PDB file of C-alpha atoms in Angstrom:
ATOM      1  CA  UNK X 534     -43.327-204.788  73.022  1.00  0.00           C
ATOM      2  CA  UNK X 535     -43.860-204.797  76.736  1.00  0.00           C
ATOM      3  CA  UNK X 536     -40.850-204.685  78.937  1.00  0.00           C
ATOM      4  CA  UNK X 537     -39.802-206.878  81.774  1.00  0.00           C
ATOM      5  CA  UNK X 538     -38.211-203.728  83.170  1.00  0.00           C
ATOM      6  CA  UNK X 539     -40.317-202.541  85.984  1.00  0.00           C
ATOM      7  CA  UNK X 540     -40.495-200.619  89.174  1.00  0.00           C
ATOM      8  CA  UNK X 541     -42.686-203.468  90.426  1.00  0.00           C
ATOM      9  CA  UNK X 542     -39.614-205.658  90.880  1.00  0.00           C
ATOM     10  CA  UNK X 543     -38.462-203.268  93.567  1.00  0.00           C
ATOM     11  CA  UNK X 544     -42.012-202.840  94.846  1.00  0.00           C
ATOM     12  CA  UNK X 545     -42.157-199.184  93.770  1.00  0.00           C
ATOM     13  CA  UNK X 546     -44.959-199.005  91.214  1.00  0.00           C
ATOM     14  CA  UNK X 547     -45.902-199.987  87.721  1.00  0.00           C
ATOM     15  CA  UNK X 548     -43.458-200.980  84.981  1.00  0.00           C
ATOM     16  CA  UNK X 549     -41.967-198.506  82.558  1.00  0.00           C
ATOM     17  CA  UNK X 550     -43.363-199.432  79.152  1.00  0.00           C
ATOM     18  CA  UNK X 551     -40.881-200.136  76.374  1.00  0.00           C
ATOM     19  CA  UNK X 552     -41.993-200.373  72.741  1.00  0.00           C
ATOM     20  CA  UNK X 553     -39.406-201.497  70.185  1.00  0.00           C
ATOM     21  CA  UNK X 554     -38.766-199.202  67.222  1.00  0.00           C
ATOM     22  CA  UNK X 555     -35.975-201.610  66.215  1.00  0.00           C
ATOM     23  CA  UNK X 556     -33.725-203.998  68.211  1.00  0.00           C
ATOM     24  CA  UNK X 557     -31.713-201.071  69.661  1.00  0.00           C
ATOM     25  CA  UNK X 558     -34.277-198.256  69.927  1.00  0.00           C
ATOM     26  CA  UNK X 559     -37.257-198.213  72.295  1.00  0.00           C
ATOM     27  CA  UNK X 560     -40.007-195.714  73.042  1.00  0.00           C
ATOM     28  CA  UNK X 561     -42.379-195.499  75.975  1.00  0.00           C
ATOM     29  CA  UNK X 562     -46.131-195.050  75.648  1.00  0.00           C
ATOM     30  CA  UNK X 563     -46.332-193.700  79.205  1.00  0.00           C
ATOM     31  CA  UNK X 564     -47.725-190.168  79.583  1.00  0.00           C
ATOM     32  CA  UNK X 565     -44.883-189.390  81.993  1.00  0.00           C
ATOM     33  CA  UNK X 566     -41.769-191.323  81.025  1.00  0.00           C
ATOM     34  CA  UNK X 567     -39.634-192.400  83.962  1.00  0.00           C
ATOM     35  CA  UNK X 568     -36.564-194.546  84.426  1.00  0.00           C
ATOM     36  CA  UNK X 569     -35.217-196.360  87.440  1.00  0.00           C
ATOM     37  CA  UNK X 570     -32.642-199.063  88.203  1.00  0.00           C
ATOM     38  CA  UNK X 571     -34.846-201.746  86.645  1.00  0.00           C
ATOM     39  CA  UNK X 572     -35.241-199.697  83.446  1.00  0.00           C
ATOM     40  CA  UNK X 573     -31.467-199.289  83.140  1.00  0.00           C
ATOM     41  CA  UNK X 574     -30.973-203.010  83.851  1.00  0.00           C
ATOM     42  CA  UNK X 575     -33.437-203.845  81.061  1.00  0.00           C
ATOM     43  CA  UNK X 576     -31.640-201.519  78.633  1.00  0.00           C
ATOM     44  CA  UNK X 577     -28.347-203.242  79.522  1.00  0.00           C
ATOM     45  CA  UNK X 578     -29.944-206.649  78.914  1.00  0.00           C
ATOM     46  CA  UNK X 579     -31.204-205.452  75.521  1.00  0.00           C
ATOM     47  CA  UNK X 580     -27.796-203.968  74.629  1.00  0.00           C
ATOM     48  CA  UNK X 581     -25.972-207.167  75.596  1.00  0.00           C
ATOM     49  CA  UNK X 582     -28.138-209.059  73.101  1.00  0.00           C
ATOM     50  CA  UNK X 583     -27.527-206.673  70.188  1.00  0.00           C
ATOM     51  CA  UNK X 584     -24.624-207.038  67.750  1.00  0.00           C
ATOM     52  CA  UNK X 585     -23.610-203.381  68.272  1.00  0.00           C
ATOM     53  CA  UNK X 586     -23.895-203.730  72.092  1.00  0.00           C
ATOM     54  CA  UNK X 587     -26.122-200.702  72.573  1.00  0.00           C
ATOM     55  CA  UNK X 588     -29.710-199.696  73.305  1.00  0.00           C
ATOM     56  CA  UNK X 589     -31.687-196.543  73.973  1.00  0.00           C
ATOM     57  CA  UNK X 590     -34.965-195.418  75.464  1.00  0.00           C
ATOM     58  CA  UNK X 591     -36.305-192.430  73.564  1.00  0.00           C
ATOM     59  CA  UNK X 592     -38.340-190.383  76.011  1.00  0.00           C
ATOM     60  CA  UNK X 593     -39.731-188.128  73.264  1.00  0.00           C
ATOM     61  CA  UNK X 594     -42.990-189.385  71.682  1.00  0.00           C
ATOM     62  CA  UNK X 595     -41.693-190.309  68.200  1.00  0.00           C
ATOM     63  CA  UNK X 596     -38.936-189.612  65.625  1.00  0.00           C
ATOM     64  CA  UNK X 597     -40.752-186.509  64.342  1.00  0.00           C
ATOM     65  CA  UNK X 598     -40.546-184.748  67.732  1.00  0.00           C
ATOM     66  CA  UNK X 599     -38.749-181.398  67.796  1.00  0.00           C
ATOM     67  CA  UNK X 600     -36.751-182.269  70.918  1.00  0.00           C
ATOM     68  CA  UNK X 601     -35.104-185.672  71.300  1.00  0.00           C
ATOM     69  CA  UNK X 602     -34.186-186.901  74.779  1.00  0.00           C
ATOM     70  CA  UNK X 603     -32.752-190.381  75.187  1.00  0.00           C
ATOM     71  CA  UNK X 604     -31.334-192.672  77.847  1.00  0.00           C
ATOM     72  CA  UNK X 605     -28.549-194.506  76.036  1.00  0.00           C
ATOM     73  CA  UNK X 606     -26.641-197.607  77.109  1.00  0.00           C
ATOM     74  CA  UNK X 607     -23.376-198.782  75.519  1.00  0.00           C
ATOM     75  CA  UNK X 608     -21.218-201.723  76.500  1.00  0.00           C
ATOM     76  CA  UNK X 609     -17.451-201.165  76.679  1.00  0.00           C
ATOM     77  CA  UNK X 610     -17.006-202.979  73.338  1.00  0.00           C
ATOM     78  CA  UNK X 611     -19.527-200.769  71.480  1.00  0.00           C
ATOM     79  CA  UNK X 612     -17.955-198.765  68.668  1.00  0.00           C
ATOM     80  CA  UNK X 613     -19.084-195.161  68.445  1.00  0.00           C
ATOM     81  CA  UNK X 614     -18.038-194.083  64.978  1.00  0.00           C
ATOM     82  CA  UNK X 615     -16.690-190.524  64.902  1.00  0.00           C
ATOM     83  CA  UNK X 616     -19.403-188.213  63.632  1.00  0.00           C
ATOM     84  CA  UNK X 617     -20.629-184.639  63.622  1.00  0.00           C
ATOM     85  CA  UNK X 618     -24.121-183.194  63.620  1.00  0.00           C
ATOM     86  CA  UNK X 619     -25.319-180.797  60.960  1.00  0.00           C
ATOM     87  CA  UNK X 620     -27.576-178.003  62.141  1.00  0.00           C
ATOM     88  CA  UNK X 621     -28.055-179.314  65.668  1.00  0.00           C
ATOM     89  CA  UNK X 622     -26.086-179.416  68.920  1.00  0.00           C
ATOM     90  CA  UNK X 623     -26.257-182.249  71.440  1.00  0.00           C
ATOM     91  CA  UNK X 624     -25.918-182.465  75.184  1.00  0.00           C
ATOM     92  CA  UNK X 625     -24.584-185.480  77.057  1.00  0.00           C
ATOM     93  CA  UNK X 626     -24.940-186.214  80.782  1.00  0.00           C
ATOM     94  CA  UNK X 627     -23.298-189.294  82.308  1.00  0.00           C
ATOM     95  CA  UNK X 628     -25.492-191.358  84.620  1.00  0.00           C
ATOM     96  CA  UNK X 629     -23.275-194.427  85.095  1.00  0.00           C
ATOM     97  CA  UNK X 630     -19.815-195.470  83.969  1.00  0.00           C
ATOM     98  CA  UNK X 631     -16.811-193.658  82.576  1.00  0.00           C
ATOM     99  CA  UNK X 632     -15.664-192.646  79.126  1.00  0.00           C
ATOM    100  CA  UNK X 633     -13.382-190.423  77.134  1.00  0.00           C
ATOM    101  CA  UNK X 634     -15.154-188.209  74.638  1.00  0.00           C
ATOM    102  CA  UNK X 635     -12.655-187.606  71.860  1.00  0.00           C
ATOM    103  CA  UNK X 636     -13.057-184.392  69.886  1.00  0.00           C
ATOM    104  CA  UNK X 637     -11.385-184.346  66.479  1.00  0.00           C
ATOM    105  CA  UNK X 638     -10.209-181.791  63.961  1.00  0.00           C
ATOM    106  CA  UNK X 639     -11.770-182.264  60.535  1.00  0.00           C
ATOM    107  CA  UNK X 640      -8.663-184.186  59.381  1.00  0.00           C
ATOM    108  CA  UNK X 641      -8.891-186.728  62.243  1.00  0.00           C
ATOM    109  CA  UNK X 642      -6.250-185.283  64.574  1.00  0.00           C
ATOM    110  CA  UNK X 643      -7.334-185.169  68.221  1.00  0.00           C
ATOM    111  CA  UNK X 644      -8.322-181.680  69.350  1.00  0.00           C
ATOM    112  CA  UNK X 645      -9.346-182.575  72.898  1.00  0.00           C
ATOM    113  CA  UNK X 646     -10.297-185.456  75.169  1.00  0.00           C
ATOM    114  CA  UNK X 647     -12.995-185.039  77.821  1.00  0.00           C
ATOM    115  CA  UNK X 648     -12.817-187.503  80.693  1.00  0.00           C
ATOM    116  CA  UNK X 649     -16.423-188.208  81.669  1.00  0.00           C
ATOM    117  CA  UNK X 650     -17.944-189.763  84.796  1.00  0.00           C
ATOM    118  CA  UNK X 651     -21.053-189.270  86.938  1.00  0.00           C
ATOM    119  CA  UNK X 652     -21.183-186.208  89.190  1.00  0.00           C
ATOM    120  CA  UNK X 653     -19.017-186.471  92.301  1.00  0.00           C
ATOM    121  CA  UNK X 654     -16.092-188.348  90.725  1.00  0.00           C
ATOM    122  CA  UNK X 655     -14.000-185.291  89.908  1.00  0.00           C
ATOM    123  CA  UNK X 656     -14.421-185.497  86.135  1.00  0.00           C
ATOM    124  CA  UNK X 657     -16.793-183.845  83.708  1.00  0.00           C
ATOM    125  CA  UNK X 658     -20.321-185.220  83.977  1.00  0.00           C
ATOM    126  CA  UNK X 659     -21.878-183.069  81.235  1.00  0.00           C
ATOM    127  CA  UNK X 660     -21.110-181.438  77.915  1.00  0.00           C
ATOM    128  CA  UNK X 661     -22.973-179.527  75.239  1.00  0.00           C
ATOM    129  CA  UNK X 662     -21.431-180.147  71.815  1.00  0.00           C
ATOM    130  CA  UNK X 663     -22.018-177.559  69.092  1.00  0.00           C
ATOM    131  CA  UNK X 664     -22.863-178.661  65.582  1.00  0.00           C
ATOM    132  CA  UNK X 665     -20.116-179.431  63.060  1.00  0.00           C
ATOM    133  CA  UNK X 666     -17.634-180.951  65.561  1.00  0.00           C
ATOM    134  CA  UNK X 667     -16.385-184.501  64.980  1.00  0.00           C
ATOM    135  CA  UNK X 668     -16.514-186.541  68.177  1.00  0.00           C
ATOM    136  CA  UNK X 669     -16.578-190.125  69.419  1.00  0.00           C
ATOM    137  CA  UNK X 670     -16.697-192.037  72.699  1.00  0.00           C
ATOM    138  CA  UNK X 671     -14.107-194.444  74.118  1.00  0.00           C
ATOM    139  CA  UNK X 672     -15.879-196.328  76.904  1.00  0.00           C
ATOM    140  CA  UNK X 673     -13.624-197.062  79.875  1.00  0.00           C
ATOM    141  CA  UNK X 674     -16.059-198.955  82.124  1.00  0.00           C
ATOM    142  CA  UNK X 675     -18.089-202.102  81.469  1.00  0.00           C
ATOM    143  CA  UNK X 676     -21.225-200.034  80.786  1.00  0.00           C
ATOM    144  CA  UNK X 677     -21.811-196.394  79.952  1.00  0.00           C
ATOM    145  CA  UNK X 678     -25.281-194.991  80.621  1.00  0.00           C
ATOM    146  CA  UNK X 679     -25.978-191.420  79.585  1.00  0.00           C
ATOM    147  CA  UNK X 680     -28.762-188.956  78.879  1.00  0.00           C
ATOM    148  CA  UNK X 681     -28.503-187.276  75.489  1.00  0.00           C
ATOM    149  CA  UNK X 682     -30.569-184.400  74.158  1.00  0.00           C
ATOM    150  CA  UNK X 683     -30.610-183.042  70.622  1.00  0.00           C
ATOM    151  CA  UNK X 684     -32.912-181.345  68.134  1.00  0.00           C
ATOM    152  CA  UNK X 685     -35.359-183.351  66.073  1.00  0.00           C
ATOM    153  CA  UNK X 686     -36.921-184.535  63.959  1.00  0.00           C
ATOM    154  CA  UNK X 687     -34.734-187.565  63.348  1.00  0.00           C
ATOM    155  CA  UNK X 688     -33.001-187.265  59.997  1.00  0.00           C
ATOM    156  CA  UNK X 689     -29.968-189.495  59.338  1.00  0.00           C
ATOM    157  CA  UNK X 690     -28.676-187.000  56.747  1.00  0.00           C
ATOM    158  CA  UNK X 691     -28.013-184.548  59.612  1.00  0.00           C
ATOM    159  CA  UNK X 692     -25.129-186.718  60.836  1.00  0.00           C
ATOM    160  CA  UNK X 693     -21.861-186.786  58.891  1.00  0.00           C
ATOM    161  CA  UNK X 694     -19.144-189.434  59.164  1.00  0.00           C
ATOM    162  CA  UNK X 695     -15.490-188.896  58.196  1.00  0.00           C
ATOM    163  CA  UNK X 696     -13.571-191.045  55.746  1.00  0.00           C
ATOM    164  CA  UNK X 697     -10.641-191.358  58.197  1.00  0.00           C
ATOM    165  CA  UNK X 698     -12.518-193.688  60.582  1.00  0.00           C
ATOM    166  CA  UNK X 699     -13.939-197.153  59.842  1.00  0.00           C
ATOM    167  CA  UNK X 700     -17.674-197.482  59.250  1.00  0.00           C
ATOM    168  CA  UNK X 701     -18.032-200.444  61.628  1.00  0.00           C
ATOM    169  CA  UNK X 702     -18.458-203.176  59.023  1.00  0.00           C
ATOM    170  CA  UNK X 703     -14.909-204.569  59.475  1.00  0.00           C
ATOM    171  CA  UNK X 704     -14.356-205.704  63.077  1.00  0.00           C
ATOM    172  CA  UNK X 705     -10.555-205.878  62.703  1.00  0.00           C
ATOM    173  CA  UNK X 706     -10.398-202.332  61.282  1.00  0.00           C
ATOM    174  CA  UNK X 707     -12.572-201.068  64.131  1.00  0.00           C
ATOM    175  CA  UNK X 708     -10.440-202.810  66.757  1.00  0.00           C
ATOM    176  CA  UNK X 709      -7.262-201.366  65.233  1.00  0.00           C
ATOM    177  CA  UNK X 710      -8.741-197.861  64.984  1.00  0.00           C
ATOM    178  CA  UNK X 711     -10.047-197.895  68.575  1.00  0.00           C
ATOM    179  CA  UNK X 712      -6.691-199.172  69.903  1.00  0.00           C
ATOM    180  CA  UNK X 713      -4.766-196.430  68.069  1.00  0.00           C
ATOM    181  CA  UNK X 714      -7.235-193.745  69.121  1.00  0.00           C
ATOM    182  CA  UNK X 715      -7.035-194.913  72.751  1.00  0.00           C
ATOM    183  CA  UNK X 716      -3.243-194.538  72.698  1.00  0.00           C
ATOM    184  CA  UNK X 717      -3.453-191.077  71.121  1.00  0.00           C
ATOM    185  CA  UNK X 718      -6.141-190.024  73.625  1.00  0.00           C
ATOM    186  CA  UNK X 719      -3.950-191.174  76.546  1.00  0.00           C
ATOM    187  CA  UNK X 720      -0.992-189.242  75.105  1.00  0.00           C
ATOM    188  CA  UNK X 721      -3.175-186.165  74.708  1.00  0.00           C
ATOM    189  CA  UNK X 722      -4.313-186.395  78.333  1.00  0.00           C
ATOM    190  CA  UNK X 723      -0.740-186.968  79.564  1.00  0.00           C
ATOM    191  CA  UNK X 724       0.468-183.916  77.651  1.00  0.00           C
ATOM    192  CA  UNK X 725      -1.935-181.477  79.344  1.00  0.00           C
TER     193      UNK X 725
END
C-alpha cells in the first residue's frame, strides 16, 4: 500500500513508502528508511482508524530480520497489556508525548515507574529493558511516538503475558485495570 505520508507535502523530497503488513503494522520498501513529520502524521492517522489505536513503521526489512527497529504510535486510549520478553531485551526512545512506563514484579505489584518524555523535558527519554521484566505503558499525552529496538526474528511466543492483567478483550475490565494502575503508579511516584 502506498502512503499519503510524504516529504513532498513539505516540499522536501519523495514520500516515505508504507506497505501494510496488517492494519497496524507497516514496512517500507525504501533502501534507506526515513521518517519525518509527515510520516508521523500518517502513522497517527492510521492509528486513529484502528480499534486498538496504534500503528507502527517497521524499519527492518521483514519479520525474519535479526534486529527489529520500529517507530510506534499509540493514542492515549491505547491499552498496552503488561508483558515481558523472553530471550530478548528492548530499548525505547521517546520522540513525542509523555508516558509512565510501569515495571511490575512477577505477582503484579509495581516495582518502579519511569516518567518518560522527549529529551529536554527533564524526564527520562530512553530505557533499555532486560528480558524477563513485566512492563506496560500508561500514556499521559494525546499521542505517544517512540522508537523501539529489539531482537528478531518476530516470534509471538517470545512475549509472555501475566494472568493478573486483562487481555484487552473486555473494554470495561481494561478501563478498570488502567484506572487502578494509574492510581498505584501516582502513589508510587509520590512516595519516592
